[in-house]
PDB file of C-alpha atoms in Angstrom:
ATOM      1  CA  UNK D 130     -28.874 -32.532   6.541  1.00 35.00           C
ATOM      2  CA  UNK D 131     -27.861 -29.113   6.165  1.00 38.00           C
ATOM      3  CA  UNK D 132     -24.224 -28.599   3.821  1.00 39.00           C
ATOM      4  CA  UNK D 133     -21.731 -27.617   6.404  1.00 37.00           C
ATOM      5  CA  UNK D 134     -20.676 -24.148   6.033  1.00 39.00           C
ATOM      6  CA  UNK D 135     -17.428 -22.921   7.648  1.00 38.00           C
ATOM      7  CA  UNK D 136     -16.412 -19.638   9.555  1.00 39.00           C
ATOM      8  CA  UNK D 137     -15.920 -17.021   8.260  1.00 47.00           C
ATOM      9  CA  UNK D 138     -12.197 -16.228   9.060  1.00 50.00           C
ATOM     10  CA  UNK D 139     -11.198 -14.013  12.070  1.00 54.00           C
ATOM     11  CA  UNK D 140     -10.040 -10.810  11.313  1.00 69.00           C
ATOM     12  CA  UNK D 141      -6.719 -10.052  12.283  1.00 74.00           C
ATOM     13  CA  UNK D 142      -6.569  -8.041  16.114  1.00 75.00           C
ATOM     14  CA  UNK D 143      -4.698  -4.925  14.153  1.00 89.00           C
ATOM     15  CA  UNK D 144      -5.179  -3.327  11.145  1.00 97.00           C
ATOM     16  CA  UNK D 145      -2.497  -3.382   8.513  1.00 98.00           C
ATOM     17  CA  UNK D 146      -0.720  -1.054   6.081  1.00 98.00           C
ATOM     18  CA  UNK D 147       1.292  -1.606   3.276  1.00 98.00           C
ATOM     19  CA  UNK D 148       3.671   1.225   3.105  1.00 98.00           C
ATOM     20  CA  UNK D 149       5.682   0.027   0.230  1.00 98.00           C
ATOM     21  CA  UNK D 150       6.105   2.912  -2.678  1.00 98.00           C
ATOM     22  CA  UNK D 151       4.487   1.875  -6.015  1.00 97.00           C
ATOM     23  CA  UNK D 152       5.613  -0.365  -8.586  1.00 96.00           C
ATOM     24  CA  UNK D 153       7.077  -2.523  -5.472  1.00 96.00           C
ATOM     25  CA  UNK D 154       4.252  -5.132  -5.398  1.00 93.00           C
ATOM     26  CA  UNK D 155       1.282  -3.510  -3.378  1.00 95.00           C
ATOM     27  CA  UNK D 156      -1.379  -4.993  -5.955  1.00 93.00           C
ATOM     28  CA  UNK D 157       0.376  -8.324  -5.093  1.00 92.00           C
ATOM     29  CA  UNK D 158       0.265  -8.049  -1.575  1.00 95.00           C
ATOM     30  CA  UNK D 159      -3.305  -6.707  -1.574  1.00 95.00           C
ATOM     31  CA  UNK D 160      -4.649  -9.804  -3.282  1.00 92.00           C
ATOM     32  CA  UNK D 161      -2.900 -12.153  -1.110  1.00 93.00           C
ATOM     33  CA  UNK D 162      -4.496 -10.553   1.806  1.00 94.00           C
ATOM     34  CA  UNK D 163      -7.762 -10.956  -0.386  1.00 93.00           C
ATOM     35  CA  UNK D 164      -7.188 -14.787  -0.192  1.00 91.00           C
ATOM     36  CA  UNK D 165      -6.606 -14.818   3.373  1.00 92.00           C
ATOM     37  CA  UNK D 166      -9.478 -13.384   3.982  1.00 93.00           C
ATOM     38  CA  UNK D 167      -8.821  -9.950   5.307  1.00 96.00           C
ATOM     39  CA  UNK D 168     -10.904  -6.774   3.568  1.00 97.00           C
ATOM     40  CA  UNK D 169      -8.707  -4.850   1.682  1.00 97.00           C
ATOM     41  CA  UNK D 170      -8.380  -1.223   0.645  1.00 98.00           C
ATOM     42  CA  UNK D 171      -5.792  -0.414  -2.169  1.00 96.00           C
ATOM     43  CA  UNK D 172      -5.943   2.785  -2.035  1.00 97.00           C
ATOM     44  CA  UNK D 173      -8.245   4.126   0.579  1.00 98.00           C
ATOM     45  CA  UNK D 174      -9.048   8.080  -0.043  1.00 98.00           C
ATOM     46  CA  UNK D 175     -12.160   7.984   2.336  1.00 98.00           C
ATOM     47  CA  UNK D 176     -12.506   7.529   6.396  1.00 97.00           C
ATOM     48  CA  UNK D 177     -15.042   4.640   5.850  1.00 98.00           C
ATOM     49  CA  UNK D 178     -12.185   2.827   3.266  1.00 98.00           C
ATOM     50  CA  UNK D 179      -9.466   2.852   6.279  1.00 98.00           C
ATOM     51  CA  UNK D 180     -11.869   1.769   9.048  1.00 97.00           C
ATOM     52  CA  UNK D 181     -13.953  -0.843   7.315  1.00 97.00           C
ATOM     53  CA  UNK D 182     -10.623  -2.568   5.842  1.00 98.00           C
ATOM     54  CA  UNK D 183      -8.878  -4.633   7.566  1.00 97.00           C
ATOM     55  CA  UNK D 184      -5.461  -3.736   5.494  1.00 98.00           C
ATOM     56  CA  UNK D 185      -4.620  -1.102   3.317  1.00 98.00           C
ATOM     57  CA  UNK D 186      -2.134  -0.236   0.882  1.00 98.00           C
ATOM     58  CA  UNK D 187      -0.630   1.921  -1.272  1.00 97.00           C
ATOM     59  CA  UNK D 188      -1.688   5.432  -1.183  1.00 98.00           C
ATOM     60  CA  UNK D 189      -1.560   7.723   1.021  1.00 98.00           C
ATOM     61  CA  UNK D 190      -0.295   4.953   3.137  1.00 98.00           C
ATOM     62  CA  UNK D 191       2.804   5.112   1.914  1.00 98.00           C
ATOM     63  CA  UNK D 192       3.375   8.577   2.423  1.00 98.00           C
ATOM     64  CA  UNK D 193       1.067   8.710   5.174  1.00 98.00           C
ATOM     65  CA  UNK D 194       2.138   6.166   7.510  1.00 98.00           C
ATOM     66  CA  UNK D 195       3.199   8.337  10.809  1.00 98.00           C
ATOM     67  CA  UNK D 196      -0.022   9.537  10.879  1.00 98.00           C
ATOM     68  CA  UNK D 197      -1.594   6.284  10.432  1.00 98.00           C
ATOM     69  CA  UNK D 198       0.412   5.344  13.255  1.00 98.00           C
ATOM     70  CA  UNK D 199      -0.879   7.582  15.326  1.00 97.00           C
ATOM     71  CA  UNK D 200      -4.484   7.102  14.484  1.00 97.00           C
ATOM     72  CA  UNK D 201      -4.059   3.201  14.926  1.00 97.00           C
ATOM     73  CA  UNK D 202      -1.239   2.643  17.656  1.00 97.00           C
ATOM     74  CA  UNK D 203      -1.000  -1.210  17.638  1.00 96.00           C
ATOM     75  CA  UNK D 204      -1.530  -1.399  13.534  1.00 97.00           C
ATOM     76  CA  UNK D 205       0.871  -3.671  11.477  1.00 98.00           C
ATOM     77  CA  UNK D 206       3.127  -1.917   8.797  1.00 98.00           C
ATOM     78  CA  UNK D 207       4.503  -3.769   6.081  1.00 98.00           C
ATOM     79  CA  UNK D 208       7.453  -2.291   3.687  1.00 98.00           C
ATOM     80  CA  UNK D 209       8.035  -3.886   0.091  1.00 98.00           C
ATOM     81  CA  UNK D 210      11.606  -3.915  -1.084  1.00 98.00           C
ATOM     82  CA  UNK D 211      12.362  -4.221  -4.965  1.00 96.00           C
ATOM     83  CA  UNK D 212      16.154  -3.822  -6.165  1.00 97.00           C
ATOM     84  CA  UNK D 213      16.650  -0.088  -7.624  1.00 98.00           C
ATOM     85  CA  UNK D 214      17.475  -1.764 -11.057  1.00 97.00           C
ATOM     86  CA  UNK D 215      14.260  -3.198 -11.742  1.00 96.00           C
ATOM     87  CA  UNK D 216      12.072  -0.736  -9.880  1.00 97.00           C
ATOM     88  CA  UNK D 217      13.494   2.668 -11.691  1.00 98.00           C
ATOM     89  CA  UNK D 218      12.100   1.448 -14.992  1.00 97.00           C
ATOM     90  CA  UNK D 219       8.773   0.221 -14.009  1.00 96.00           C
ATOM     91  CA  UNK D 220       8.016   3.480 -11.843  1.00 97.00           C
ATOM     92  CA  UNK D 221       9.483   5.703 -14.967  1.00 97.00           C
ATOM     93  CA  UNK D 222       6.877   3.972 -16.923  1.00 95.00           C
ATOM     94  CA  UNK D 223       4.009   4.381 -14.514  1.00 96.00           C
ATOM     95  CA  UNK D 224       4.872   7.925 -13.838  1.00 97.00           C
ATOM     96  CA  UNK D 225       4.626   8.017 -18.001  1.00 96.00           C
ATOM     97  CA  UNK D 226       1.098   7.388 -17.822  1.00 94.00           C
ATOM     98  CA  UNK D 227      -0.026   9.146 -14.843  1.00 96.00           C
ATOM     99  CA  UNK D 228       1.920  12.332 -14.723  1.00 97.00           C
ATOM    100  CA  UNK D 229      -1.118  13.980 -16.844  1.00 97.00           C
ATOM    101  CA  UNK D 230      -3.726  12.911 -14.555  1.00 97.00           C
ATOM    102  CA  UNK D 231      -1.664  14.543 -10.974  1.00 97.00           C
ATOM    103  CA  UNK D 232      -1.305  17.174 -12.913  1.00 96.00           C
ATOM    104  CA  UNK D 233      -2.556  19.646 -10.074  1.00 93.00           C
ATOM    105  CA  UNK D 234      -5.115  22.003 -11.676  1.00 93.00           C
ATOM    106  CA  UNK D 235      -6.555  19.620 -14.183  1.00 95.00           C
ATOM    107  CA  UNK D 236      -5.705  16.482 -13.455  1.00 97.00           C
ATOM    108  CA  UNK D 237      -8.150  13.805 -12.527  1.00 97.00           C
ATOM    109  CA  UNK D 238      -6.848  11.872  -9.800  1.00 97.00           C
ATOM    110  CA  UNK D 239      -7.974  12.008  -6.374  1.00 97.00           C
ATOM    111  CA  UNK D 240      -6.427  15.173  -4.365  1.00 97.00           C
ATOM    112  CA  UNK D 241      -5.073  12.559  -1.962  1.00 97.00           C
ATOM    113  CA  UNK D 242      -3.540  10.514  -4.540  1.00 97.00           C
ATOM    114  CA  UNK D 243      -1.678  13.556  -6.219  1.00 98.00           C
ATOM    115  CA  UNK D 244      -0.648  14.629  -2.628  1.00 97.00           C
ATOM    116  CA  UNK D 245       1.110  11.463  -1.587  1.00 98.00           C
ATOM    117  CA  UNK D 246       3.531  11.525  -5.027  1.00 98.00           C
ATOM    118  CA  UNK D 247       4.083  15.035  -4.521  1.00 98.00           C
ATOM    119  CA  UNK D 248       5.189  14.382  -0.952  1.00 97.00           C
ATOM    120  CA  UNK D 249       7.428  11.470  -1.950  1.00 98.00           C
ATOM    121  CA  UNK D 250       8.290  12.338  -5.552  1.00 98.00           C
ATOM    122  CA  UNK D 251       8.541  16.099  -5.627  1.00 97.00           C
ATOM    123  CA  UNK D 252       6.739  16.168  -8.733  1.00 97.00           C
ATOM    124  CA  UNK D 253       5.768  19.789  -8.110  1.00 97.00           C
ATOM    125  CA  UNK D 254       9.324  20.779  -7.621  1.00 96.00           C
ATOM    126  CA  UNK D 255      11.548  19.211  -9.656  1.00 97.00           C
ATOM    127  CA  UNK D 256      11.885  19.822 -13.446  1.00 96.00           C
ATOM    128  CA  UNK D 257      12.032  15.709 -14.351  1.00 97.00           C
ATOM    129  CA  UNK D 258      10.320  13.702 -12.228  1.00 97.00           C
ATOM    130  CA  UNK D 259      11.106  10.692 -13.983  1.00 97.00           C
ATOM    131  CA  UNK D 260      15.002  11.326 -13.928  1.00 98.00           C
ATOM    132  CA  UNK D 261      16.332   7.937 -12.683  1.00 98.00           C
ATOM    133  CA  UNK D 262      18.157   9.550 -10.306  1.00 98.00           C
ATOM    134  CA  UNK D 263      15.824  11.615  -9.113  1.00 98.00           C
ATOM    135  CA  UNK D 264      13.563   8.412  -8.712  1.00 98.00           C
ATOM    136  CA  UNK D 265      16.755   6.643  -6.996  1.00 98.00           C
ATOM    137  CA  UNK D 266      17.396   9.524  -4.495  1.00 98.00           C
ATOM    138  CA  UNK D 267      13.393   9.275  -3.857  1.00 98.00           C
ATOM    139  CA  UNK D 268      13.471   5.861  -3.344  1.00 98.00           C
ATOM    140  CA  UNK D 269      16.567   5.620  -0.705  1.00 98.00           C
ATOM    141  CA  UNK D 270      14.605   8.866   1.205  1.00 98.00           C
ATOM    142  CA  UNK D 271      11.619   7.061   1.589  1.00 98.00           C
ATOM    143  CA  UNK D 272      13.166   3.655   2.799  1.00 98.00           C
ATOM    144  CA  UNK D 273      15.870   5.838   5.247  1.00 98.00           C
ATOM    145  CA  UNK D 274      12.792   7.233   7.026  1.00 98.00           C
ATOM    146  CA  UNK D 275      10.620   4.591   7.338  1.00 98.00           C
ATOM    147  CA  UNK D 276      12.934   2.111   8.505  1.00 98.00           C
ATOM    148  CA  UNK D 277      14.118   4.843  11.177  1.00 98.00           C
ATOM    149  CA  UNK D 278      10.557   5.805  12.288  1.00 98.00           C
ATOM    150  CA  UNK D 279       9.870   2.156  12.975  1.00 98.00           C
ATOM    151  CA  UNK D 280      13.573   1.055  14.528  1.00 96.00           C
ATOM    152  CA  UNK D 281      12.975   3.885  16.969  1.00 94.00           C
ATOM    153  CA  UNK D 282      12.350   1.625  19.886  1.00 92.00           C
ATOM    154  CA  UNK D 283      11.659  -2.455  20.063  1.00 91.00           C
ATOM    155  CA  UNK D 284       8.302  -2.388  20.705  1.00 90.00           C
ATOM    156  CA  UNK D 285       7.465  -0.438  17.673  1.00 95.00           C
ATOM    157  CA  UNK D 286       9.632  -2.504  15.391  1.00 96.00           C
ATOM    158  CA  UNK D 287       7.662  -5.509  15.943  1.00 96.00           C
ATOM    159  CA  UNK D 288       4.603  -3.906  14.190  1.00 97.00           C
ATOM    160  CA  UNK D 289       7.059  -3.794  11.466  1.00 98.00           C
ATOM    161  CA  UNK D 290       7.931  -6.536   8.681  1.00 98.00           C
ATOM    162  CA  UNK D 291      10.069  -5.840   5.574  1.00 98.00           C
ATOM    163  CA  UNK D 292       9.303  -7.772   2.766  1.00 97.00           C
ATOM    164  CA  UNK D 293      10.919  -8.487  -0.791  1.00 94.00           C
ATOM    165  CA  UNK D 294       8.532 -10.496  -2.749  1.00 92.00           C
ATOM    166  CA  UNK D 295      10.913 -12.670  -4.729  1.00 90.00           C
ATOM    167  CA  UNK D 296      11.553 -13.713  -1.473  1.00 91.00           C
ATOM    168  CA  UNK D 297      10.473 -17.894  -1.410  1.00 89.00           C
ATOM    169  CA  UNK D 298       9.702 -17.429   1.908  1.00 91.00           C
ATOM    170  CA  UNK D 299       7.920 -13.764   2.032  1.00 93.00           C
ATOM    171  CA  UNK D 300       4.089 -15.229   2.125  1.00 93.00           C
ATOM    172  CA  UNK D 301       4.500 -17.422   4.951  1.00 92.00           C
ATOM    173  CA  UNK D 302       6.297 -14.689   6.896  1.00 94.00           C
ATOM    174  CA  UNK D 303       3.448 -11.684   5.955  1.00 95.00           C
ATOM    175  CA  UNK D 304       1.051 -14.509   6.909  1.00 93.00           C
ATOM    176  CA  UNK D 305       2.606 -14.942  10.361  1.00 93.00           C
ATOM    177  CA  UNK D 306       3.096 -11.318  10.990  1.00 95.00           C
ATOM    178  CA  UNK D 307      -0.534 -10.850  10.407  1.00 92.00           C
ATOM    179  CA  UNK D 308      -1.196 -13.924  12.835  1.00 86.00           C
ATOM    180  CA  UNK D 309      -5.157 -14.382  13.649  1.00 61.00           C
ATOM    181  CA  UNK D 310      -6.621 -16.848  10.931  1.00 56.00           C
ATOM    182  CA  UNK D 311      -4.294 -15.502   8.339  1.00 54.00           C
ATOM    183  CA  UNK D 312      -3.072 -18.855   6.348  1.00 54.00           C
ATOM    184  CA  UNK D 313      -1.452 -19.085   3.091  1.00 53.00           C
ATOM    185  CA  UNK D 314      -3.204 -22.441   0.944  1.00 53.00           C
ATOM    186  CA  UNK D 315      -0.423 -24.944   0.747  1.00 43.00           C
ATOM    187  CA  UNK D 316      -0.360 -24.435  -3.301  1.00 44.00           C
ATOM    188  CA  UNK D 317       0.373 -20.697  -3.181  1.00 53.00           C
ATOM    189  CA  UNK D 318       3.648 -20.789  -2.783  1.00 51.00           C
ATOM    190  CA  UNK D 319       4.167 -17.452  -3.964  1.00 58.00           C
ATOM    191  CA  UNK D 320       2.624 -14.072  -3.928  1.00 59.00           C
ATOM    192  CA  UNK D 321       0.425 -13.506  -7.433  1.00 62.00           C
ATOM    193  CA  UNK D 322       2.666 -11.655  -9.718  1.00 60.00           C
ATOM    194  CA  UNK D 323       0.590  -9.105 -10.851  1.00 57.00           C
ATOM    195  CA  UNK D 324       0.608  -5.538 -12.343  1.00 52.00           C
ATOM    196  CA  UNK D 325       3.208  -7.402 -15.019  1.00 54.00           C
ATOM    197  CA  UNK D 326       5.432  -5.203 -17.194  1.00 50.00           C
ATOM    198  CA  UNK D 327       3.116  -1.983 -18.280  1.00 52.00           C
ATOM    199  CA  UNK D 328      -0.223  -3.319 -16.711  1.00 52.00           C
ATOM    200  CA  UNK D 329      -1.313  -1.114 -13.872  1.00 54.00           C
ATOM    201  CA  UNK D 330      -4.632  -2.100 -13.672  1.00 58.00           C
ATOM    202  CA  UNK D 331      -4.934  -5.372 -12.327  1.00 76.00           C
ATOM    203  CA  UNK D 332      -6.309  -4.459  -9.198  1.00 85.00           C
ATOM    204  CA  UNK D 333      -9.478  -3.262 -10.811  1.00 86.00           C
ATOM    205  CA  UNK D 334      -9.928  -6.130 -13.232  1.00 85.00           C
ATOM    206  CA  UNK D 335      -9.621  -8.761  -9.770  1.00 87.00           C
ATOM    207  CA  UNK D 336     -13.310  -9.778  -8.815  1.00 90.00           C
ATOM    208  CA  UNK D 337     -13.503 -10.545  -4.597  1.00 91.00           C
ATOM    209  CA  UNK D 338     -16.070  -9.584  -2.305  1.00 95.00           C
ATOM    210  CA  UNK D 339     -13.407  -8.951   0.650  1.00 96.00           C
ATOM    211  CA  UNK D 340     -12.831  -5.824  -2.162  1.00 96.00           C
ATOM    212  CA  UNK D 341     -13.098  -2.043  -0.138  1.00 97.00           C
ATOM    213  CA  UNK D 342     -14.158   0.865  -2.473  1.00 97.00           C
ATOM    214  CA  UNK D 343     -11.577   3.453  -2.125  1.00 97.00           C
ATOM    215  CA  UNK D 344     -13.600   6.222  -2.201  1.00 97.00           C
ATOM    216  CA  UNK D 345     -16.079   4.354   0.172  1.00 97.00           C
ATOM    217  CA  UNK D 346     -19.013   6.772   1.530  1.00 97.00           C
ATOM    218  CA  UNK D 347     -20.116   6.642   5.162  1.00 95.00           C
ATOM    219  CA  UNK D 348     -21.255   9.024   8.300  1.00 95.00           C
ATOM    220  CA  UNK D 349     -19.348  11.695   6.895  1.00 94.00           C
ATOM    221  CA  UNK D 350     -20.137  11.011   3.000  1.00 97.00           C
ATOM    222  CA  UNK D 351     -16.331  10.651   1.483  1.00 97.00           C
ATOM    223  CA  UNK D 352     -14.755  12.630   4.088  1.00 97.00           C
ATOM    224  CA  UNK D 353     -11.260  11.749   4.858  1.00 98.00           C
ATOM    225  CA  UNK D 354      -9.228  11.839   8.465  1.00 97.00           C
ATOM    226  CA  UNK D 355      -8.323  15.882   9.228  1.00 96.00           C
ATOM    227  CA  UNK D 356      -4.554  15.159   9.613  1.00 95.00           C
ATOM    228  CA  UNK D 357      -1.653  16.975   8.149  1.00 90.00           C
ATOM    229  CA  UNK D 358       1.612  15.531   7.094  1.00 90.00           C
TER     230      UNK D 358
END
């Protein structure tokens, strides 16, 4: 007899975007849709990343998420909230470490990547970008706008969730929004808590084949969508 092998799970009917800003849980999130099955991009700086995953999150989503929008009408959008008090410190300390690299002549990150905090963080115009007010002021912007974009009318707020991960009951709900197969196993109470304290790289170090390459090749080699924002 042959060993019984299940179905692979259905992927959800819309795509999905986490537009939370950093530091607010996206590496969580991403590998709890890894365990749900759904292909993930964090970070998705080629065409082929956004259409082959299923969700994607962080940047440019975050700063990027009208024009998502428009190119995928009926996707899902999820927002992470963290309290200002514990979110200030952890994205002055990642800023710490990758100011160098956005640096926008010589630094090494991705020209998408250094777009999306200049955007949302003004770190081309302002003298300190890690001044926690500054950061504060960011912050609030950010979650004004996106909460208005996607409160605009009724039908567009329910491809919206809002989600605080320490939250008992946030899994279940970003399970339901995603609907499809998407199930949380009965002893996963809780989203992973990952990217702890100053470790930014857990994302990388996570092994799981559902993975998307960010800078995914396709068609069009690495090309990304033409929009402006």
């Amino acid at each position: 007899m042959q060993p019984h092998q299940s179905a692979p799970p259905a992927r959800p009917t819309s795509k999905v975007f986490i537009i939370g800003l950093p530091r607010t849980g996206t590496t969580s999130v991403s590998v709890a849709l890894l365990e749900m099955g759904l292909r993930v991009a964090h970070q998705a700086f080629t065409k082929q990343a956004v259409i082959l995953a299923d969700a994607v999150s962080d940047a440019p989503c975050f700063s990027d998420y009208r024009q998502l929008h428009s190119l995928y009408p009926d996707a899902k959008f999820v927002y992470l909230d963290r309290p200002l008090d514990a979110w200030v410190p952890s994205m002055q300390m990642l800023l710490s470490r990758m100011l160098v690299h956005l640096d926008q002549e010589r630094g090494r990150f991705h020209p998408l990547l250094k777009r999306s905090f200049g955007h949302i963080f003004g770190i081309y115009r302002v003298a300190d970008p890690m001044d926690a007010e500054h950061l504060k002021t960011c912050y609030q912007v950010h979650k004004q706008q996106v909460f208005d974009y996607f409160h605009q009318d009724q039908g567009l707020a329910q491809q919206f969730l809002s989600l605080q991960l320490e939250d008992p009951l946030s899994l279940p709900r970003l399970a339901n929004f995603i609907g499809g197969d998407a199930q949380v196993d009965s002893s996963q109470l809780a989203f992973p808590h990952l990217n702890r304290g100053r470790n930014v790289a857990s994302w990388d170090e996570y092994k799981h084949e559902l993975k998307i390459n960010s800078n995914l090749a396709g068609p069009e080699n690495r090309k990304y969508f033409n929009y402006k924002i």
